[in-house]
Coordinates of N, CA, C and O in Angstrom, one line a residue:
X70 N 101.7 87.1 123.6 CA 100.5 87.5 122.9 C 100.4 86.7 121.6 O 101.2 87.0 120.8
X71 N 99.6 85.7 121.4 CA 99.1 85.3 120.6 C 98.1 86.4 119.1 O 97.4 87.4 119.2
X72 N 98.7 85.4 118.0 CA 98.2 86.5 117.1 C 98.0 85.2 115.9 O 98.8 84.3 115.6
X73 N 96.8 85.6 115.4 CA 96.6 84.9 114.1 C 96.3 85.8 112.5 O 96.0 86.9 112.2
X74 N 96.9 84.2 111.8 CA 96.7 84.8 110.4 C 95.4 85.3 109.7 O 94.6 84.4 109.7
X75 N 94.8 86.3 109.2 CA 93.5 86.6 108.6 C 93.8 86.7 107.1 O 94.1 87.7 106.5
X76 N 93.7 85.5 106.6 CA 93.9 85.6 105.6 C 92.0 85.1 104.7 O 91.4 84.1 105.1
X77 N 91.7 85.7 104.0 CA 90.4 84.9 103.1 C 90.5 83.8 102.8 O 91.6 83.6 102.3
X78 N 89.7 82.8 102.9 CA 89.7 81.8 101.7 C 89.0 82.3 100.8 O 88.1 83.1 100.7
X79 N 89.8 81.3 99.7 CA 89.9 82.1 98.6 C 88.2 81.5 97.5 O 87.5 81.8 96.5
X80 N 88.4 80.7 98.6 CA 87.0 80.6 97.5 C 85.4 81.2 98.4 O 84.2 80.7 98.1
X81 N 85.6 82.0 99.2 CA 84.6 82.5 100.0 C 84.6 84.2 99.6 O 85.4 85.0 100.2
X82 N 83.8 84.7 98.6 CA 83.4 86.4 98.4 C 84.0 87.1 99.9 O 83.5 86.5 100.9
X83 N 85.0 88.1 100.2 CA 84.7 88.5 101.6 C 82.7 89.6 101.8 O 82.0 89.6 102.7
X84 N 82.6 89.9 101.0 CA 81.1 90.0 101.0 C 79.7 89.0 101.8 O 78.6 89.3 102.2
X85 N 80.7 87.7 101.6 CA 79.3 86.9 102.3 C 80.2 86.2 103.5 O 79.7 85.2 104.0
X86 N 81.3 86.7 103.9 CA 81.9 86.1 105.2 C 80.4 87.2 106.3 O 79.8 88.3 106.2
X87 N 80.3 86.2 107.1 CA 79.8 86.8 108.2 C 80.5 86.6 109.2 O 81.1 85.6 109.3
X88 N 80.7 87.7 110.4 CA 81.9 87.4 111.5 C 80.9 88.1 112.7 O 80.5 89.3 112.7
X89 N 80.7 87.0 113.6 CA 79.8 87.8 114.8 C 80.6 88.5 115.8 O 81.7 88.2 116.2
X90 N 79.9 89.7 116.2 CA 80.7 90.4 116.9 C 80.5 89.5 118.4 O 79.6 88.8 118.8
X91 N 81.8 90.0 119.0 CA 82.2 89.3 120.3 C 81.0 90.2 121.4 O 80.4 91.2 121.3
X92 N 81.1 89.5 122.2 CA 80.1 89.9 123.5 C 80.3 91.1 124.2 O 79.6 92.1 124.5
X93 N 82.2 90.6 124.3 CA 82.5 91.9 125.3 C 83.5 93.0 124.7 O 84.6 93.3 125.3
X94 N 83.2 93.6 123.6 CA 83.7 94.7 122.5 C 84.1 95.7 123.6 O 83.2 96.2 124.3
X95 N 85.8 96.2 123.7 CA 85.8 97.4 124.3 C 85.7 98.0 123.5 O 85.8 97.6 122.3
X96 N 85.4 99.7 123.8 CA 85.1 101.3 123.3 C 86.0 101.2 122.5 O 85.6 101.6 121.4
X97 N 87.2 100.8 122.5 CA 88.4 101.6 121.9 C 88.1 100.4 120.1 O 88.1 100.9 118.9
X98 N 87.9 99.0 120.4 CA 87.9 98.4 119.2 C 86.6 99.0 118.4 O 86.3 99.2 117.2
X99 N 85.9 99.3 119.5 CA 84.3 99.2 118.9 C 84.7 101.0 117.8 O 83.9 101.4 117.0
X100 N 85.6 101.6 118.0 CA 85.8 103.0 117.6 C 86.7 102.7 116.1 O 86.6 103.6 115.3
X101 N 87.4 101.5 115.8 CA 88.3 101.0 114.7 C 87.1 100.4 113.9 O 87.0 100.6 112.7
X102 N 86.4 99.8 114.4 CA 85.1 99.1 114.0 C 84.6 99.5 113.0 O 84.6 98.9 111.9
X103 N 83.9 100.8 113.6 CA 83.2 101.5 112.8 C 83.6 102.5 111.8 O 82.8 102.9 111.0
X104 N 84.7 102.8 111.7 CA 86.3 103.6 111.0 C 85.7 103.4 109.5 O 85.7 102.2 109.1
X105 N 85.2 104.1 108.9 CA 84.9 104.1 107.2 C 86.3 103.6 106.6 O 86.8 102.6 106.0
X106 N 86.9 105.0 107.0 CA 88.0 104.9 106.0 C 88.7 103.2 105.2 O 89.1 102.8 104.1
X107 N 88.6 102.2 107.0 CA 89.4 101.0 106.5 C 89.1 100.6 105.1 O 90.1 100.4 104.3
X108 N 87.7 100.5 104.5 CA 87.5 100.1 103.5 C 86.6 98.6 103.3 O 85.8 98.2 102.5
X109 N 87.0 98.0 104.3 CA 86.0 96.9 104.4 C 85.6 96.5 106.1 O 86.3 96.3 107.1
X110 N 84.8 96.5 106.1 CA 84.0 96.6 108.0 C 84.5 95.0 108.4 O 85.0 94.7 109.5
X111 N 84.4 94.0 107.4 CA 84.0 92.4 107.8 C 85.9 92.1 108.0 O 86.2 91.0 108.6
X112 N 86.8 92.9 107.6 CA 87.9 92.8 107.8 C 88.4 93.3 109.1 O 89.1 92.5 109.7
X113 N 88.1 94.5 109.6 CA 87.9 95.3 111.0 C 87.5 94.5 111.9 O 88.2 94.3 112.8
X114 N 86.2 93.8 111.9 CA 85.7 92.6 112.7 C 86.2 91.5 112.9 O 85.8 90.9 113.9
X115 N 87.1 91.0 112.1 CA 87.8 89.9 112.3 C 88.8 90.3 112.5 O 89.1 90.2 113.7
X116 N 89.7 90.9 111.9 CA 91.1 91.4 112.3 C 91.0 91.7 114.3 O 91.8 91.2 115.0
X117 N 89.9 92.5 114.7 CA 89.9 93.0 116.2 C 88.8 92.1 116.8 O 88.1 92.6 117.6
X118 N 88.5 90.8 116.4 CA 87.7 90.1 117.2 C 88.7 89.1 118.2 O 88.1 88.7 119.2
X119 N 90.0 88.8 118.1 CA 90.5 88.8 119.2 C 90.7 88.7 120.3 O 90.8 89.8 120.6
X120 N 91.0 87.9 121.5 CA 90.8 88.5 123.0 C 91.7 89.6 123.0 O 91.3 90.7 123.5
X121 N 92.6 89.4 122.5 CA 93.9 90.6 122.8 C 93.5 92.0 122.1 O 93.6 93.0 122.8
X122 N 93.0 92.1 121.0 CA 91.5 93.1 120.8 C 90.9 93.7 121.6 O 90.9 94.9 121.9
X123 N 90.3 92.9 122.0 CA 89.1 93.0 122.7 C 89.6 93.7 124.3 O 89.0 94.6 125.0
X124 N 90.3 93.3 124.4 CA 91.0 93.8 126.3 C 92.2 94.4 125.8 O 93.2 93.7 126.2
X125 N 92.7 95.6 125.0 CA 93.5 96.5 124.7 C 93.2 97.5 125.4 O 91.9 97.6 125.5
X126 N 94.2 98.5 126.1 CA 93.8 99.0 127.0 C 93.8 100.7 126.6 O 93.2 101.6 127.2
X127 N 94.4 100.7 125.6 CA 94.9 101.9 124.2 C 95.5 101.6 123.3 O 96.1 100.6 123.1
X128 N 95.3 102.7 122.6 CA 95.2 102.6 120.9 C 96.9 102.0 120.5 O 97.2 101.2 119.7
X129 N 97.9 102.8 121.4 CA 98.7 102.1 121.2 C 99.3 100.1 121.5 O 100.3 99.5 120.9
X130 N 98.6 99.5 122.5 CA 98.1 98.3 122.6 C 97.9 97.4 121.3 O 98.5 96.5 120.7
X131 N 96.8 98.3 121.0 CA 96.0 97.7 119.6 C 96.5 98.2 118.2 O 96.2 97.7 117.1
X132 N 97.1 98.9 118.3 CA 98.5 99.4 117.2 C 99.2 98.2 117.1 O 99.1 97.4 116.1
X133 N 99.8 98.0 118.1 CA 101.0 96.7 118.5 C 100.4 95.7 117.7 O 100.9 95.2 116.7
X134 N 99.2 95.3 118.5 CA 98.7 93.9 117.8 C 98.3 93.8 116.1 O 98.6 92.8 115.4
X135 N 97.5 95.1 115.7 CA 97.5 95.5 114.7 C 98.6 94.8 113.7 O 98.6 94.0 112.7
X136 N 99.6 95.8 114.4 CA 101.4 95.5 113.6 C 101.3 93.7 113.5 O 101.2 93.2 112.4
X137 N 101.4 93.2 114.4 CA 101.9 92.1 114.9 C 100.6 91.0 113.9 O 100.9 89.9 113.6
X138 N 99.7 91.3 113.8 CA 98.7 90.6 112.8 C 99.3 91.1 111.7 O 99.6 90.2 111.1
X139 N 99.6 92.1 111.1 CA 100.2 92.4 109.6 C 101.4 91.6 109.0 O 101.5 91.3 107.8
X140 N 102.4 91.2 110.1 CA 103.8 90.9 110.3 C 103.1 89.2 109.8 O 103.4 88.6 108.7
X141 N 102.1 88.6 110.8 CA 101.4 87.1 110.4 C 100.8 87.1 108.9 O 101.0 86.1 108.2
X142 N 100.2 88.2 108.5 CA 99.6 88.2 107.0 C 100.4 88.4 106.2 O 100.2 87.9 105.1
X143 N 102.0 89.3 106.3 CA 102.6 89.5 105.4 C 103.9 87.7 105.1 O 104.4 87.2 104.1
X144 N 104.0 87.3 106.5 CA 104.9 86.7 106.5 C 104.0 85.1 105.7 O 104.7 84.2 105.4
X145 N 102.5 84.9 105.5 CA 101.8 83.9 105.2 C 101.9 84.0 104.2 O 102.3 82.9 103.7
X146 N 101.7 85.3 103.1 CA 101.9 85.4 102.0 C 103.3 85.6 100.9 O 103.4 85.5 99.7
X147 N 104.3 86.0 102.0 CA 105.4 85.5 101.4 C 105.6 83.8 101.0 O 105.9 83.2 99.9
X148 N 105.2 83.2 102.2 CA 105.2 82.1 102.1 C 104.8 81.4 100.7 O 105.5 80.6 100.0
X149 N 103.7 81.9 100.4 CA 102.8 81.7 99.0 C 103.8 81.7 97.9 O 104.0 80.7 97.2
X150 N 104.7 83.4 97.9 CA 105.5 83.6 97.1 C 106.8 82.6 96.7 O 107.4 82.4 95.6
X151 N 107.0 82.1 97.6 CA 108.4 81.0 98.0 C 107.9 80.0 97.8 O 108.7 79.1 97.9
X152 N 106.4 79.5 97.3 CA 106.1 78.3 97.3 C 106.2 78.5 95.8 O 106.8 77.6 95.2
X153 N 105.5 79.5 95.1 CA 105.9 79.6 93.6 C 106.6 79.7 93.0 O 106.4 79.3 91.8
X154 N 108.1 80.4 93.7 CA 109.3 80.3 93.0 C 110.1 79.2 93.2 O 111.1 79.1 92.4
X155 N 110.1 78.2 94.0 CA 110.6 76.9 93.6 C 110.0 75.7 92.9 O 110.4 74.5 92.9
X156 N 108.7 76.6 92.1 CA 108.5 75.4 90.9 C 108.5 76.4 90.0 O 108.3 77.6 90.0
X157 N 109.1 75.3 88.8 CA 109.3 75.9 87.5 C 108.5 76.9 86.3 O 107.6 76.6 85.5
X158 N 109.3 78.4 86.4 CA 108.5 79.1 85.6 C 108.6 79.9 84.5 O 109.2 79.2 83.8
X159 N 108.3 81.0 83.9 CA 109.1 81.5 83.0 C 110.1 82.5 83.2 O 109.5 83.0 84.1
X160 N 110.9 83.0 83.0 CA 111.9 84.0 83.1 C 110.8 85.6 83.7 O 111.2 86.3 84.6
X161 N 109.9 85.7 83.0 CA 108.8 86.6 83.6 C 108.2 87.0 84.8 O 108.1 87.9 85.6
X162 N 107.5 85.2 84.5 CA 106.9 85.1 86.0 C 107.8 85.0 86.7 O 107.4 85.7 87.6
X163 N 109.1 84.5 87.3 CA 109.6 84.8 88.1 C 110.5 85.9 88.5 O 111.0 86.0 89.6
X164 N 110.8 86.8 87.4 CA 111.0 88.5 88.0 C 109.9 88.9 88.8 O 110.2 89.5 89.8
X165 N 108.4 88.7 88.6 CA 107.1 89.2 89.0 C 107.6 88.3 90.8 O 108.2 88.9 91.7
X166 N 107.3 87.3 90.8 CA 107.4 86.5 92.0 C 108.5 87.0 92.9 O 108.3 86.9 94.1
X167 N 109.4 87.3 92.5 CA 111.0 87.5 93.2 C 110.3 89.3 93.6 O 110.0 89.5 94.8
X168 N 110.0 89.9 93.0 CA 109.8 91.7 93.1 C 108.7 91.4 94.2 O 108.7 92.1 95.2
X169 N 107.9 90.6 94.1 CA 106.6 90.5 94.9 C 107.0 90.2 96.3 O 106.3 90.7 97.3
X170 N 108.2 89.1 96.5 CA 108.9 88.3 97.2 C 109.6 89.5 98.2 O 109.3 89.6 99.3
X171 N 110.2 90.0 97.9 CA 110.9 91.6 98.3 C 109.9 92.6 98.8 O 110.1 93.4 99.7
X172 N 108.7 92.4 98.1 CA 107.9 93.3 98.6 C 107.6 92.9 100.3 O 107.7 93.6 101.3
X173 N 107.4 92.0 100.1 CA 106.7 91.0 101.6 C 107.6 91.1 102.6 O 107.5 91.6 103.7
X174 N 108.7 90.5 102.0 CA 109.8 90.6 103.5 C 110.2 92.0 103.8 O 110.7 92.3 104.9
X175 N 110.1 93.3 102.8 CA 110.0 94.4 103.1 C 108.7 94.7 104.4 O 109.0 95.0 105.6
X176 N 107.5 94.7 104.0 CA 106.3 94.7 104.6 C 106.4 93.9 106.0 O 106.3 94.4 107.1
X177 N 106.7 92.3 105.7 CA 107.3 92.1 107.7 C 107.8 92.5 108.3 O 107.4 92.8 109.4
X178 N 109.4 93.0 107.5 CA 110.2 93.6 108.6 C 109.5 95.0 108.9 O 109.6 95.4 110.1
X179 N 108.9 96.0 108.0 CA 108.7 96.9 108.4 C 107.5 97.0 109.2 O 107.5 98.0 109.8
X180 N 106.1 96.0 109.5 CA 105.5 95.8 110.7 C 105.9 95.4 111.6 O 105.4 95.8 112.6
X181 N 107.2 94.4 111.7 CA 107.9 94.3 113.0 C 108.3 95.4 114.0 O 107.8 95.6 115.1
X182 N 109.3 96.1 113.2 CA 109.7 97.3 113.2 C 108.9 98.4 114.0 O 109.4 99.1 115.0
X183 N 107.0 98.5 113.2 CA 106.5 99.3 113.8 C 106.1 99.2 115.2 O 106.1 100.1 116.1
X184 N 105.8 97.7 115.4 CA 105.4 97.4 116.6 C 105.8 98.0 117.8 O 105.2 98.4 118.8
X185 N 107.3 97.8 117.5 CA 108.0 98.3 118.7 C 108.2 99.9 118.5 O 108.7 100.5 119.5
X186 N 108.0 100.6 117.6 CA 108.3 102.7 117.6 C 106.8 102.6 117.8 O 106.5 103.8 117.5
X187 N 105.8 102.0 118.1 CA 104.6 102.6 118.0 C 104.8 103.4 119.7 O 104.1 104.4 119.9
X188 N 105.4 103.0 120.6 CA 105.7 103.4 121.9 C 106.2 104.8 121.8 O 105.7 105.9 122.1
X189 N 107.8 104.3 121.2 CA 108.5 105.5 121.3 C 108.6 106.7 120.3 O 109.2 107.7 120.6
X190 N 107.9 106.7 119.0 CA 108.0 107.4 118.1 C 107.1 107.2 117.0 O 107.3 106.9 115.8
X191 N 105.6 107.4 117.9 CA 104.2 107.0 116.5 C 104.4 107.8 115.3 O 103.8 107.3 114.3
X192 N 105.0 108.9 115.0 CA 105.5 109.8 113.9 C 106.1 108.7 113.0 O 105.7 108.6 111.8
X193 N 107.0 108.0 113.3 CA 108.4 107.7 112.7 C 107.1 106.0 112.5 O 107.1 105.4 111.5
X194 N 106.6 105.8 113.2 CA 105.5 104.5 113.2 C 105.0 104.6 112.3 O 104.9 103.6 111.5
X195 N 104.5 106.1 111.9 CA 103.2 105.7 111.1 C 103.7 106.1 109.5 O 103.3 105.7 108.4
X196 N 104.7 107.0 109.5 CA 105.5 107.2 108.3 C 106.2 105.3 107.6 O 106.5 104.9 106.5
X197 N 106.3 104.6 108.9 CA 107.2 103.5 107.8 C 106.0 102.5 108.0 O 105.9 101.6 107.1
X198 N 105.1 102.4 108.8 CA 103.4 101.7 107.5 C 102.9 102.6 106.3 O 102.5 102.1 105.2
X199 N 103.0 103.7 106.4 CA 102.5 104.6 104.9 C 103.5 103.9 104.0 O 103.0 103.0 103.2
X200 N 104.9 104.0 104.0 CA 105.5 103.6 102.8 C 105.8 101.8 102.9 O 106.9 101.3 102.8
X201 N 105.0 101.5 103.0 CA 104.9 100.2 102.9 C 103.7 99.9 101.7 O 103.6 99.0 100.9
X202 N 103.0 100.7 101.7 CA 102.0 100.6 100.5 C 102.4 100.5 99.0 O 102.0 99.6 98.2
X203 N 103.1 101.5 98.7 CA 103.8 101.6 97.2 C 104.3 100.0 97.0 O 103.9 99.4 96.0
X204 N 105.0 99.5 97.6 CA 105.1 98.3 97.5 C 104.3 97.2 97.5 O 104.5 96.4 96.6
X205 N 103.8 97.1 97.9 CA 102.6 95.8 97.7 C 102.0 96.2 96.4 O 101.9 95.4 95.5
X206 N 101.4 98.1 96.2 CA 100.8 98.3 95.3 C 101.3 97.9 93.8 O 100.6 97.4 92.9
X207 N 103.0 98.1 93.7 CA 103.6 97.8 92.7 C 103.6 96.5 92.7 O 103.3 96.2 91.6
X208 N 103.9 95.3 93.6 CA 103.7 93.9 93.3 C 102.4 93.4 92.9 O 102.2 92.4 92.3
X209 N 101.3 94.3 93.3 CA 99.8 94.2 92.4 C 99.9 94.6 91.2 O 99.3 93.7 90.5
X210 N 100.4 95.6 90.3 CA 100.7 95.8 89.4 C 101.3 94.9 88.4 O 100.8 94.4 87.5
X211 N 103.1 94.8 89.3 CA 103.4 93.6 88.5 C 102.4 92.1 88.2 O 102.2 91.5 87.2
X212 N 101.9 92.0 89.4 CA 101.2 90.6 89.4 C 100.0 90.4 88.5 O 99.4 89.4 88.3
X213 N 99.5 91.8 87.9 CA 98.0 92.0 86.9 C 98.6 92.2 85.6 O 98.0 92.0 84.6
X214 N 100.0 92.5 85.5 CA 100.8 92.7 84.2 C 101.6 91.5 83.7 O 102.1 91.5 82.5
X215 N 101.7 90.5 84.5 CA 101.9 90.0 84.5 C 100.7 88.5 84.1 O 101.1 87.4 83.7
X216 N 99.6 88.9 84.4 CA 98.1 88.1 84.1 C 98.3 87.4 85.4 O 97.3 86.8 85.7
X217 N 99.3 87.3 86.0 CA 99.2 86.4 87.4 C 97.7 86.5 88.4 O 98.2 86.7 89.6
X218 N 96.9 86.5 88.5 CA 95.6 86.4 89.4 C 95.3 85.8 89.8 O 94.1 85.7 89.7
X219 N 96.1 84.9 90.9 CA 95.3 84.2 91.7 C 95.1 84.6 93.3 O 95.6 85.3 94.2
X220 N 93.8 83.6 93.0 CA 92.7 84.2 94.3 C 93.8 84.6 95.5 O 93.7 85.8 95.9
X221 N 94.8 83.6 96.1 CA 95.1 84.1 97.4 C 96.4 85.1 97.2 O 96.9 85.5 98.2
X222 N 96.9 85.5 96.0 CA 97.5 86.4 96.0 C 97.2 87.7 96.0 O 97.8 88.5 96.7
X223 N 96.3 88.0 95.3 CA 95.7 88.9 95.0 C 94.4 89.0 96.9 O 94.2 90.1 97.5
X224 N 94.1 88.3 97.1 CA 93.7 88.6 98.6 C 94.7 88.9 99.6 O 94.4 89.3 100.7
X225 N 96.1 88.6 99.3 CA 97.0 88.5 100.3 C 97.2 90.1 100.1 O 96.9 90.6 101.2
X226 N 97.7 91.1 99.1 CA 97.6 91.8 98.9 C 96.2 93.2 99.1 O 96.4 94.5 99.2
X227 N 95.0 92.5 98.9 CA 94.3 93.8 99.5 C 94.3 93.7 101.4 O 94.0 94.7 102.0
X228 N 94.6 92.6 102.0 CA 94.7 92.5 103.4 C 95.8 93.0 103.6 O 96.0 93.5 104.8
X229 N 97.0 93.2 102.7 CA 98.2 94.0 103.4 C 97.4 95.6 103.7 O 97.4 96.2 104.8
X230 N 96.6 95.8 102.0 CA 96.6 97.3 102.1 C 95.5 97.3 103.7 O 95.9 98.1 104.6
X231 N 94.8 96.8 103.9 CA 94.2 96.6 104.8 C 94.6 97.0 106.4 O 94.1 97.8 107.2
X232 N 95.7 96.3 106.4 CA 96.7 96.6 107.5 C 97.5 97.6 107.7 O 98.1 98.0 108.8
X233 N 97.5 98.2 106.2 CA 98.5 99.7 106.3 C 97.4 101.1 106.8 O 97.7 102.0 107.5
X234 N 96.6 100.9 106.2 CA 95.3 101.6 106.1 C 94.9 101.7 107.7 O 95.0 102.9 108.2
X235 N 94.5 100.6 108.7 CA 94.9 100.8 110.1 C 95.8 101.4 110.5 O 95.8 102.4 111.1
X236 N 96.6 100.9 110.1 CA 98.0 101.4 111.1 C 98.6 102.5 110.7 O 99.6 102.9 111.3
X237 N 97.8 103.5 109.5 CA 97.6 104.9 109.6 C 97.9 105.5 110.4 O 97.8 106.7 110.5

């Protein structure tokens, strides 16, 4: 199963992305789709535009994949992180980068992880995406206390919460 990164560019509003829906939407995506709570629709649309989306056959299916695109978003933006700590920075910025850095490979392994308990133990599933949030949240923290704001970090981070928020 193929799975791609959904990451923004960073210089495109997610507000004016437009993402057309696919032709052949099954019931079960078209039901995540419409889901208020995620917080942004144009993220839902792309995140489950997919073939493997699209032809999931139950929620736990699309859980999996779910996981398994979070695991691609988390593991992209680590990347980001590792690209910043081997150039030269202040003693600050790189406690922020290193804590942020920990956050991510936290957040991979723990969508890896879910992927596979979403079968045998969605309880124990959906408890270790919940506490995957404090983390990211606290590396947003650090990262705004730090004045660090850039565009694809700060998007790499609302698409985590994004992915925790499904996999509710």
């Amino acid at each position: 199963m193929s799975t791609s990164v959904v990451l923004p560019n960073a210089n495109i509003p997610l507000s004016k992305v437009k993402i057309p829906l696919p032709e052949a939407s099954s019931k079960l995506v078209g039901i995540f789709r419409n889901y208020e709570s995620f917080g942004n629709r144009s993220f839902c649309l792309e995140a489950l535009s997919t073939p493997e989306a699209v032809v999931a056959k139950d929620s736990t299916q699309l859980g999996i994949l779910i996981m398994k695109l979070g695991v691609a978003n988390a593991k992209a933006t680590l990347n980001i992180y590792n690209e910043m700590i081997r150039k030269p920075s202040s003693p600050q910025l790189l406690k922020v980068l290193n804590y942020c850095e920990e956050a991510y490979k936290y957040a991979s392994l723990s969508f890896e992880m879910v992927s596979s308990e979403l079968v045998e133990d969605p309880q124990a599933a959906n408890y270790d995406v919940i506490v995957i949030d404090p983390e990211i949240t606290n590396c947003e923290k650090e990262l705004l206390d730090a004045k660090l704001q850039k565009p694809w970090l700060l998007a790499g981070n609302r698409f985590m919460h994004y992915y925790i928020t499904v996999g509710c």
